[in-house]
mmCIF file of C-alpha atoms in Angstrom:
data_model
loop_
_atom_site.group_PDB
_atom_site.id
_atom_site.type_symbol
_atom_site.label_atom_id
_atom_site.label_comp_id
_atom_site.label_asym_id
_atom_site.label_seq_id
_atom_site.Cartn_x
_atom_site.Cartn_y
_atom_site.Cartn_z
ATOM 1 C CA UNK A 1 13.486 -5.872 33.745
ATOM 2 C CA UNK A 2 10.600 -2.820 34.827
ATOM 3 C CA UNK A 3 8.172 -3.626 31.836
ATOM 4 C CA UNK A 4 6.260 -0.250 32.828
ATOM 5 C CA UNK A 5 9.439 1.533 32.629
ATOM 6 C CA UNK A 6 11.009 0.000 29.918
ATOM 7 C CA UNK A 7 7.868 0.939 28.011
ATOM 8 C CA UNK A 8 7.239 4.448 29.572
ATOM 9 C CA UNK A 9 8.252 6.434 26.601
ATOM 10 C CA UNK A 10 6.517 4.654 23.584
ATOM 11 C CA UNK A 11 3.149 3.695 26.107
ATOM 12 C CA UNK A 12 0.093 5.153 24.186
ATOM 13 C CA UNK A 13 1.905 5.252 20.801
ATOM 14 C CA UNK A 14 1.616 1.934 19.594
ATOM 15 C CA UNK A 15 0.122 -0.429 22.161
ATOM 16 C CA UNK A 16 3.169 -2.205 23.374
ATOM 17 C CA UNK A 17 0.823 -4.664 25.845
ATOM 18 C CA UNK A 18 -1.581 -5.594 22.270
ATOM 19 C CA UNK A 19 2.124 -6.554 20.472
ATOM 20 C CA UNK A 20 3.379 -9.096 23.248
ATOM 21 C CA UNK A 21 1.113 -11.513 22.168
ATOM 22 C CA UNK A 22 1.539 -11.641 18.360
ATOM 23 C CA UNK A 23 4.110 -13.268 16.676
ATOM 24 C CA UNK A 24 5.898 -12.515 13.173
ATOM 25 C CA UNK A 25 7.931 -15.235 10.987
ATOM 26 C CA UNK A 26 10.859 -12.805 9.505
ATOM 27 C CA UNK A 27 12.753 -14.736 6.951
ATOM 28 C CA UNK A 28 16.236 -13.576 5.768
ATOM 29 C CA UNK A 29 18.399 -11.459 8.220
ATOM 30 C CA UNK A 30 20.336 -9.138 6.056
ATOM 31 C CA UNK A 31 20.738 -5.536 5.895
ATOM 32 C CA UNK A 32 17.023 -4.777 6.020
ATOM 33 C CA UNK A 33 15.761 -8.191 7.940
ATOM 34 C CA UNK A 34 18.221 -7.536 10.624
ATOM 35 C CA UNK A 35 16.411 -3.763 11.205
ATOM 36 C CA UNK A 36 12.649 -4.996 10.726
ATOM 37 C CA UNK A 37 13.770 -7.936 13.536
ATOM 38 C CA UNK A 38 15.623 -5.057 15.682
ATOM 39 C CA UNK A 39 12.586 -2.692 15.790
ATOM 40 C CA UNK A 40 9.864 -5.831 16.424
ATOM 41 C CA UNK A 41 12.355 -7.457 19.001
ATOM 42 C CA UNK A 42 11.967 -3.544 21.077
ATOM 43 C CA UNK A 43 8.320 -4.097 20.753
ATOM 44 C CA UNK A 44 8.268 -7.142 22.666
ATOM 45 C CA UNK A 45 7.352 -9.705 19.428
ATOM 46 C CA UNK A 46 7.273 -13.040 20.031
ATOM 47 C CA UNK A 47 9.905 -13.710 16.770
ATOM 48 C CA UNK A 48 10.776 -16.725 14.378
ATOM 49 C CA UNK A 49 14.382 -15.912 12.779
ATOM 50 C CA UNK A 50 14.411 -17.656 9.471
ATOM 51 C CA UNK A 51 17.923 -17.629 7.642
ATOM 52 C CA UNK A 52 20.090 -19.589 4.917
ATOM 53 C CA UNK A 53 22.176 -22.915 6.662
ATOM 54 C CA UNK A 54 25.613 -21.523 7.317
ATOM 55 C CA UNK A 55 24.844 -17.576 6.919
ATOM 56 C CA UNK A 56 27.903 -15.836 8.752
ATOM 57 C CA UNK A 57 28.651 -12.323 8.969
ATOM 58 C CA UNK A 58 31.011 -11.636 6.927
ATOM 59 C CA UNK A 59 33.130 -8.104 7.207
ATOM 60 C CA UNK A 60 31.556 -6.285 3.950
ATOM 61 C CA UNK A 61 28.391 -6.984 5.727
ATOM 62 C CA UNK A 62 28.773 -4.729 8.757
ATOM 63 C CA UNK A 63 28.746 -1.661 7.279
ATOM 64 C CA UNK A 64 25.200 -1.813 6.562
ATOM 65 C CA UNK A 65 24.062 -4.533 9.501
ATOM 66 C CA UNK A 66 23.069 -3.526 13.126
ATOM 67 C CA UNK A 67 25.450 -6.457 14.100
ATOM 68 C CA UNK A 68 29.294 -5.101 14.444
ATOM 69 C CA UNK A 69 32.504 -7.028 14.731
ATOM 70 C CA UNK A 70 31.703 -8.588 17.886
ATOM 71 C CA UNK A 71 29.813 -11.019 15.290
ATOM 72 C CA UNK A 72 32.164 -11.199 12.941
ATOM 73 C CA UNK A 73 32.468 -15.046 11.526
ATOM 74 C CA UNK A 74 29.656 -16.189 13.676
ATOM 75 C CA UNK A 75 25.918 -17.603 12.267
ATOM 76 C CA UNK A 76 23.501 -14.308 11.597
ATOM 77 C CA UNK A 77 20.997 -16.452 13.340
ATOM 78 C CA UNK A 78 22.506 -17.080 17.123
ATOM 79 C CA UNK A 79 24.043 -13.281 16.890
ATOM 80 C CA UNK A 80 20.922 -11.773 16.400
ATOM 81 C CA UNK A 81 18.800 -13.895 18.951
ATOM 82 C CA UNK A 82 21.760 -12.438 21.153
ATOM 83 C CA UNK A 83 21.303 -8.516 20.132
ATOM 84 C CA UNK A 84 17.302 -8.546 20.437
ATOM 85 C CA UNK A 85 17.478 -9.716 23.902
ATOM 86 C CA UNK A 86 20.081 -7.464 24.386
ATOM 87 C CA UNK A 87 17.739 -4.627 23.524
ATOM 88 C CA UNK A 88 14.198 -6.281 25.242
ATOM 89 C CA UNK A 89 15.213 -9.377 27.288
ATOM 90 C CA UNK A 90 11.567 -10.654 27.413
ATOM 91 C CA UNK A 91 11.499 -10.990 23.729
ATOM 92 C CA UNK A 92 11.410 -14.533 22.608
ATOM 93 C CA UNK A 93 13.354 -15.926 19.422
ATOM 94 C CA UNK A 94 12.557 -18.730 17.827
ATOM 95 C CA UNK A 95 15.700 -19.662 15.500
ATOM 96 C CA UNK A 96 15.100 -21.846 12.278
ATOM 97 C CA UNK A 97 17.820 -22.600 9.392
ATOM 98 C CA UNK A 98 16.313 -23.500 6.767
ATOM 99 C CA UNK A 99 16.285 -22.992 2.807
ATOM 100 C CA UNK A 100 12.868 -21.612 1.955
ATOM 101 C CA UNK A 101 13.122 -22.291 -1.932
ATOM 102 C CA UNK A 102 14.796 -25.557 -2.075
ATOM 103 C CA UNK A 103 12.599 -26.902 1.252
ATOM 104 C CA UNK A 104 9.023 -25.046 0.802
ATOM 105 C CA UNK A 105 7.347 -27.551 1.887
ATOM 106 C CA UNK A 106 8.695 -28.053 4.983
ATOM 107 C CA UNK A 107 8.820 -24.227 5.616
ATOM 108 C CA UNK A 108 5.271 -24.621 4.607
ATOM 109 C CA UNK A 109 4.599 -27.473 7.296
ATOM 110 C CA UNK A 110 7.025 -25.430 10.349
ATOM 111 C CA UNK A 111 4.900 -22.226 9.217
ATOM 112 C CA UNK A 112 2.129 -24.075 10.098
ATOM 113 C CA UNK A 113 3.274 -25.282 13.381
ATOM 114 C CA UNK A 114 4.316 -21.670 14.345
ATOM 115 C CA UNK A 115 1.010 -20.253 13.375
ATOM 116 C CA UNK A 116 2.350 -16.104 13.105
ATOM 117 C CA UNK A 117 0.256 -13.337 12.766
ATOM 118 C CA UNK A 118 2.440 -12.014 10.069
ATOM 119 C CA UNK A 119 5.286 -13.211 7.805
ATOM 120 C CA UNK A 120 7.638 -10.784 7.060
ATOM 121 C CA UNK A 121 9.510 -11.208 4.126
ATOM 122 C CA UNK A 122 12.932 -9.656 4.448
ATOM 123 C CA UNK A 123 14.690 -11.754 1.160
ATOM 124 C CA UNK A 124 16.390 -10.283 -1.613
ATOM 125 C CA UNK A 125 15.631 -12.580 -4.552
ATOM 126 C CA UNK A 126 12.104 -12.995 -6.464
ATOM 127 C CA UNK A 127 12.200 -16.881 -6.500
ATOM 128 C CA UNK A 128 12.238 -16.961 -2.195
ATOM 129 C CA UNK A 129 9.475 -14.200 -2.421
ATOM 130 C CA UNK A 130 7.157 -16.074 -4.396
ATOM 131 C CA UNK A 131 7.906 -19.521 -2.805
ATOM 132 C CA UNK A 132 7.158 -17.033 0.574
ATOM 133 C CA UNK A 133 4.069 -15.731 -0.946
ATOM 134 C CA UNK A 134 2.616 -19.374 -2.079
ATOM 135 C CA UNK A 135 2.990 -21.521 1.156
ATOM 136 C CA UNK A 136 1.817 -17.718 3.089
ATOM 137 C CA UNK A 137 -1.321 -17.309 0.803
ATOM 138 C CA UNK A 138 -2.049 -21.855 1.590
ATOM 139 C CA UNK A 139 -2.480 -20.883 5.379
ATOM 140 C CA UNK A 140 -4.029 -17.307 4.982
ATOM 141 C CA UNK A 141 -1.313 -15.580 6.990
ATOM 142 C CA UNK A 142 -0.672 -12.009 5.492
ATOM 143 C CA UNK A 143 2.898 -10.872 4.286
ATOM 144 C CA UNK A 144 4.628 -7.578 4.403
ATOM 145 C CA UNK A 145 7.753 -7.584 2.104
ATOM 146 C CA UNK A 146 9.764 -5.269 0.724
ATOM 147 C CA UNK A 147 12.970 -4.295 -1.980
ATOM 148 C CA UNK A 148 15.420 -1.598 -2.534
ATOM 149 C CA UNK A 149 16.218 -0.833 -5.591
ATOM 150 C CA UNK A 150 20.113 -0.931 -6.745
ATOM 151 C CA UNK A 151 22.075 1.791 -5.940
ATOM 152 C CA UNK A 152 19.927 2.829 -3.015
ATOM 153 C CA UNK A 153 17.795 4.832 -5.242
ATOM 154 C CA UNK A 154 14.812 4.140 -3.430
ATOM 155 C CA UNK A 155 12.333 1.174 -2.921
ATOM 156 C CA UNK A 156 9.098 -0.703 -2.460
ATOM 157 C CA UNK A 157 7.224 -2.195 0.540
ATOM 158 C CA UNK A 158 3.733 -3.987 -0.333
ATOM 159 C CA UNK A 159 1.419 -6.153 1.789
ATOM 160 C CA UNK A 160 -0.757 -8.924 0.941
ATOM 161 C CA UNK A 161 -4.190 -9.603 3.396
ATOM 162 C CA UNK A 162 -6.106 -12.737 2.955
ATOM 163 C CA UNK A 163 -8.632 -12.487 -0.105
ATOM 164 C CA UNK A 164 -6.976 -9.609 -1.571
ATOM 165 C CA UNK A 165 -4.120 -9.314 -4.542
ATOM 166 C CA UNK A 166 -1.062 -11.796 -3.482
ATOM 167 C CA UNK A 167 2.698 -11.015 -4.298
ATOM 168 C CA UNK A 168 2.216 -12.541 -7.724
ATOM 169 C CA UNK A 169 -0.351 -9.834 -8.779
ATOM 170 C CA UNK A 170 1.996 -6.911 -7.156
ATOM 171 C CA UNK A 171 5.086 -8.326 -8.601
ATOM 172 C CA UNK A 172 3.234 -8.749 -12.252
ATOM 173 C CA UNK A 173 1.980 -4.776 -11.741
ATOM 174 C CA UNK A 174 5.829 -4.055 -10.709
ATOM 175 C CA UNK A 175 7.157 -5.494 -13.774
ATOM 176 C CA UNK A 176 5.113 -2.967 -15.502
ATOM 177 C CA UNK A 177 6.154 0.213 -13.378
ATOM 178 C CA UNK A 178 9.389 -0.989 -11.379
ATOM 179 C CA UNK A 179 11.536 2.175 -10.555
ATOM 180 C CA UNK A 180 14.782 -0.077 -11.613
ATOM 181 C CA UNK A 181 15.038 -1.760 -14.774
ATOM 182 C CA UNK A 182 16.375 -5.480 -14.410
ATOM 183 C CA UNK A 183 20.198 -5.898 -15.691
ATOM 184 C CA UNK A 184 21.848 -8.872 -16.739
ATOM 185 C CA UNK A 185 25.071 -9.639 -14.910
ATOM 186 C CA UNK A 186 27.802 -9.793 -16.131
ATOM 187 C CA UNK A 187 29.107 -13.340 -16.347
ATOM 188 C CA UNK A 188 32.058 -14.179 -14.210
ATOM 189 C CA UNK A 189 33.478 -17.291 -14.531
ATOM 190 C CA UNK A 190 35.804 -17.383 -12.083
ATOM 191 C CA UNK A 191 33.044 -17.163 -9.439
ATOM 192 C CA UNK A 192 32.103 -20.584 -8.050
ATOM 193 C CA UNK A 193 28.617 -19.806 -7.960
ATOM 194 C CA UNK A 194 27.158 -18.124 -11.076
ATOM 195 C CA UNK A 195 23.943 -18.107 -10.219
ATOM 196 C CA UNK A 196 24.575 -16.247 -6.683
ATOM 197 C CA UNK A 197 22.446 -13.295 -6.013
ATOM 198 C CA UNK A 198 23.653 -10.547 -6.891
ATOM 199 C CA UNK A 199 23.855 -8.080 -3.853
ATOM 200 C CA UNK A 200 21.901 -5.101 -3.998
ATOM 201 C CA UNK A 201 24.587 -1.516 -4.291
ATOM 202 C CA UNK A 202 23.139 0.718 -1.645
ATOM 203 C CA UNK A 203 24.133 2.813 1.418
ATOM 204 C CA UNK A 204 22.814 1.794 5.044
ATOM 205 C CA UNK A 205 20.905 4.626 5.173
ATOM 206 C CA UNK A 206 19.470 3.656 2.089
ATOM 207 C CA UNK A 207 18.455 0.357 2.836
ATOM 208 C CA UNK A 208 17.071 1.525 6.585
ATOM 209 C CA UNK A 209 14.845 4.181 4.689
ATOM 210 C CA UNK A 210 13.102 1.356 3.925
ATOM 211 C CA UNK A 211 13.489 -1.375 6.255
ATOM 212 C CA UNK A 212 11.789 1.309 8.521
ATOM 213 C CA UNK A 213 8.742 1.689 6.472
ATOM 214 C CA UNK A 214 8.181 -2.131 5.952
ATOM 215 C CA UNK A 215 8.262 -2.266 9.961
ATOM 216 C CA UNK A 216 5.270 0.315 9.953
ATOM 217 C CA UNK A 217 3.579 -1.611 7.808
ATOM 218 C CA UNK A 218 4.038 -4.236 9.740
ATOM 219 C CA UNK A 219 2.642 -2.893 12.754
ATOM 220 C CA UNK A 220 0.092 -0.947 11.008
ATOM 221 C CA UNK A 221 -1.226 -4.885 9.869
ATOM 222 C CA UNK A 222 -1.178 -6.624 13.033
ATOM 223 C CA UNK A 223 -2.445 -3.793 15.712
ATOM 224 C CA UNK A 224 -5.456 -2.474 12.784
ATOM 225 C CA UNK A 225 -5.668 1.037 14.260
ATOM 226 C CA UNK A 226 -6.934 3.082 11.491
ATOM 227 C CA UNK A 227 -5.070 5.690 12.913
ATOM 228 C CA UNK A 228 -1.950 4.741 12.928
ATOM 229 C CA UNK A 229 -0.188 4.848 9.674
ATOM 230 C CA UNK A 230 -4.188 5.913 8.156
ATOM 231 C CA UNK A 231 -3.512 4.342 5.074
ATOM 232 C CA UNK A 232 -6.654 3.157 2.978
ATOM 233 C CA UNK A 233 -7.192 -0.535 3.584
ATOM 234 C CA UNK A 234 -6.981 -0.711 0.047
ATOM 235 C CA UNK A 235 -3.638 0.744 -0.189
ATOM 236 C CA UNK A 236 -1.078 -2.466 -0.774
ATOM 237 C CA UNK A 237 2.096 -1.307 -2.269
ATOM 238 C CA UNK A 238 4.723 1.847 -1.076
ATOM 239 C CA UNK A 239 7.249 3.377 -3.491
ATOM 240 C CA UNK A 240 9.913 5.146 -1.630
ATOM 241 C CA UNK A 241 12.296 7.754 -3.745
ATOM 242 C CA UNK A 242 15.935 8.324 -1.267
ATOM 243 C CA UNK A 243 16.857 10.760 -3.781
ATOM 244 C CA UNK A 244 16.236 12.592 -7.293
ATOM 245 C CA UNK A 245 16.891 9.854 -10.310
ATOM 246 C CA UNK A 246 15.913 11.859 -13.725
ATOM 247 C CA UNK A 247 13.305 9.789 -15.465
ATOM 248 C CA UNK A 248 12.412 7.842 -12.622
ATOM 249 C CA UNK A 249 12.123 9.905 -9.326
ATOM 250 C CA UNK A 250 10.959 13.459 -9.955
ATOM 251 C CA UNK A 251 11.208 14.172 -6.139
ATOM 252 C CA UNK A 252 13.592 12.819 -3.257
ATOM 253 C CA UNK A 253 12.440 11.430 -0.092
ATOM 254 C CA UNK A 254 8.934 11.265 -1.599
ATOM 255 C CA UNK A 255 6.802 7.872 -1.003
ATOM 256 C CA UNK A 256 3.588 6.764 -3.571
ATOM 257 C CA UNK A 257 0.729 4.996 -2.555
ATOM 258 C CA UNK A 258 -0.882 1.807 -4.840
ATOM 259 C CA UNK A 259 -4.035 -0.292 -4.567
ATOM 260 C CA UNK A 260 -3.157 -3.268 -6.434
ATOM 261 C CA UNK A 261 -6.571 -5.111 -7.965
ATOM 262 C CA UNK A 262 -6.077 -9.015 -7.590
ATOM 263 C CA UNK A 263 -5.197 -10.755 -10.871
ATOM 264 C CA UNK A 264 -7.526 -13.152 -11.961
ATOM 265 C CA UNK A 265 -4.968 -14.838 -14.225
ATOM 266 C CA UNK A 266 -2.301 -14.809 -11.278
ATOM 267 C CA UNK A 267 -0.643 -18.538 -10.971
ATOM 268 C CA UNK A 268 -0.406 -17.932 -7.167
ATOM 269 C CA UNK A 269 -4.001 -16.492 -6.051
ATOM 270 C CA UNK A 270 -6.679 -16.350 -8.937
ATOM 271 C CA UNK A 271 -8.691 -17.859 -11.203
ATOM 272 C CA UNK A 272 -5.825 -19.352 -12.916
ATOM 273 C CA UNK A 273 -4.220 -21.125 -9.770
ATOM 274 C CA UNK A 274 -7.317 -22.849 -8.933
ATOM 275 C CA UNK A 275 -7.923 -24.323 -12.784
ATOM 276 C CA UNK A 276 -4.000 -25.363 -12.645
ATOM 277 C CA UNK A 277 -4.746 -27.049 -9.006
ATOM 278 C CA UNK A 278 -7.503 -28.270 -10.199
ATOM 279 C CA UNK A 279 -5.666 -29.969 -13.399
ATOM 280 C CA UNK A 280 -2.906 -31.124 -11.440
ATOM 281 C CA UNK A 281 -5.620 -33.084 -8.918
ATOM 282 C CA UNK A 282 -7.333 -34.614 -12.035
ATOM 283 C CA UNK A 283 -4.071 -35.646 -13.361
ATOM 284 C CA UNK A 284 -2.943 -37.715 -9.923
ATOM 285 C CA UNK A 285 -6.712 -39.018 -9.935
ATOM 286 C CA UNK A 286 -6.102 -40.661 -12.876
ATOM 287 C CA UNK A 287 -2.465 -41.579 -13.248
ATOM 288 C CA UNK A 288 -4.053 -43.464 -9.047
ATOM 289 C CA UNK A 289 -7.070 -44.902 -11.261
ATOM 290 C CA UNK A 290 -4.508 -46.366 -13.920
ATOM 291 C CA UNK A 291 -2.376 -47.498 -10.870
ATOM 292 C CA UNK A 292 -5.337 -49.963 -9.139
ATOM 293 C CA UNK A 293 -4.184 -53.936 -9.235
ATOM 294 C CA UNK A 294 -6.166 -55.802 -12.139
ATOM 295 C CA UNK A 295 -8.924 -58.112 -10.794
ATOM 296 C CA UNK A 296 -8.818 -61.630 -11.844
ATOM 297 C CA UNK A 297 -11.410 -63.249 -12.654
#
């Protein structure tokens, strides 16, 4: 492989020789995971692959993944590893399957070994973001994350820096504002799992929309060239409209721009998390206290 000529087309634009040395975490390689690792993997990322034990692709994904049917019934994981250095054979993967919600505290202590520059969070469930967002916000490594909405409408990309709001403050703000109202599903009880995620209804164009702009971000974090996205420092969270939705986009193809404050009651980064912490460290010094041997005279 000619590194300079691989390069020669991109050289100037974003630094390609700053990027080889930083590495990103991406956890979850669906239909937008599988893009943001794609686009990094070009780039010459040093890459940690983070998906589900047993995740295959199945056929209803490949209409909207950038792996086809030569990957059909095989893990997302090895497939993957296989199509980046397809596209930049000096990019190194790192593979790791893993649950990040039932086993956070290992992903916690193998986050910590890996030491990224960035942790991209590529899930599609709130209860893996926040588990993300706690063990992410422990170490101080920022997060770039992003959503689409259902039925492709649009979608949101935020980032969380060290010191500044976390994904609990964003996510409480969303709640407020989100561009698509939570549903209930419909119960189906001849589903073995119940409480399987519901996959989000959206085109691949849809999804890559924004995919796409949580890779900018991404790259706008770790090479911190003011002029290269020139978004604010302040600015945190992207809304992205793919098309006109009366009451909730006014405009299609139109993206907003939100500086999130930090929470002080957030459970994950403020003033509440540290009283909790605090509690919870009182509580094990005494229930240790109560524990000690009695001393016999």
């Amino acid at each position: 492989m000619n590194s300079r000529e691989y390069y020669r087309r991109i050289a100037g634009l974003c630094s390609p020789e700053r990027l080889q040395s930083r590495k990103v975490v991406i956890v979850g390689l669906g239909s937008g995971g599988c893009r943001v690792a794609s686009e990094l993997g070009r780039l010459g990322l040093d890459l940690v692959l983070v998906e589900r034990p047993g995740e295959l692709l199945e056929e209803h994904n490949i209409i909207r993944h950038v792996l086809g049917y030569r990957s059909l019934g095989k893990p997302k994981l090895g497939e993957m590893a296989r199509h980046l250095r397809e596209h930049n054979p000096r990019c190194r993967v790192v593979r790791c399957s893993m649950d990040v919600v039932a086993q956070a505290n290992r992903f916690g202590r193998r986050l910590q070994q890996w030491r990224p520059d960035l942790l991209a969070v590529c899930t599609d469930n709130e209860q893996s973001k926040h588990a993300l967002n706690q063990q992410a916000l422990r170490l101080g490594i920022p997060q770039v994350g992003a959503g689409v909405y259902d039925g492709g409408i649009g979608g949101e990309v935020y980032r969380v820096l060290p010191g500044q709001a976390c994904y609990g403050c964003i996510a409480d703000e969303l709640h407020l504002h989100r561009n698509a109202p939570a549903q209930e599903p419909t119960p189906d009880y001849n589903r073995p799992d119940p409480f399987e995620v519901h996959s989000t209804c959206a085109l691949n164009l849809d999804i890559e929309q924004i995919a796409l702009l949580q890779s900018r971000l991404i790259l706008d974090t770790l090479l911190r060239q003011p002029d290269f996205l020139g978004l604010p420092a302040s600015v945190n969270l992207l809304v992205f409209s793919n098309r006109i939705v009366p009451g909730t986009f006014a405009r299609p193809l139109q993206c907003q721009f939100f500086a999130v404050p930090r929470n002080p009651a957030c459970l994950d980064c403020g003033q509440a998390a540290g009283e909790v912490e605090q509690k919870a460290e009182e509580i094990l010094t005494m229930l240790h206290v109560g524990a000690q041997p009695a001393t016999v005279g």
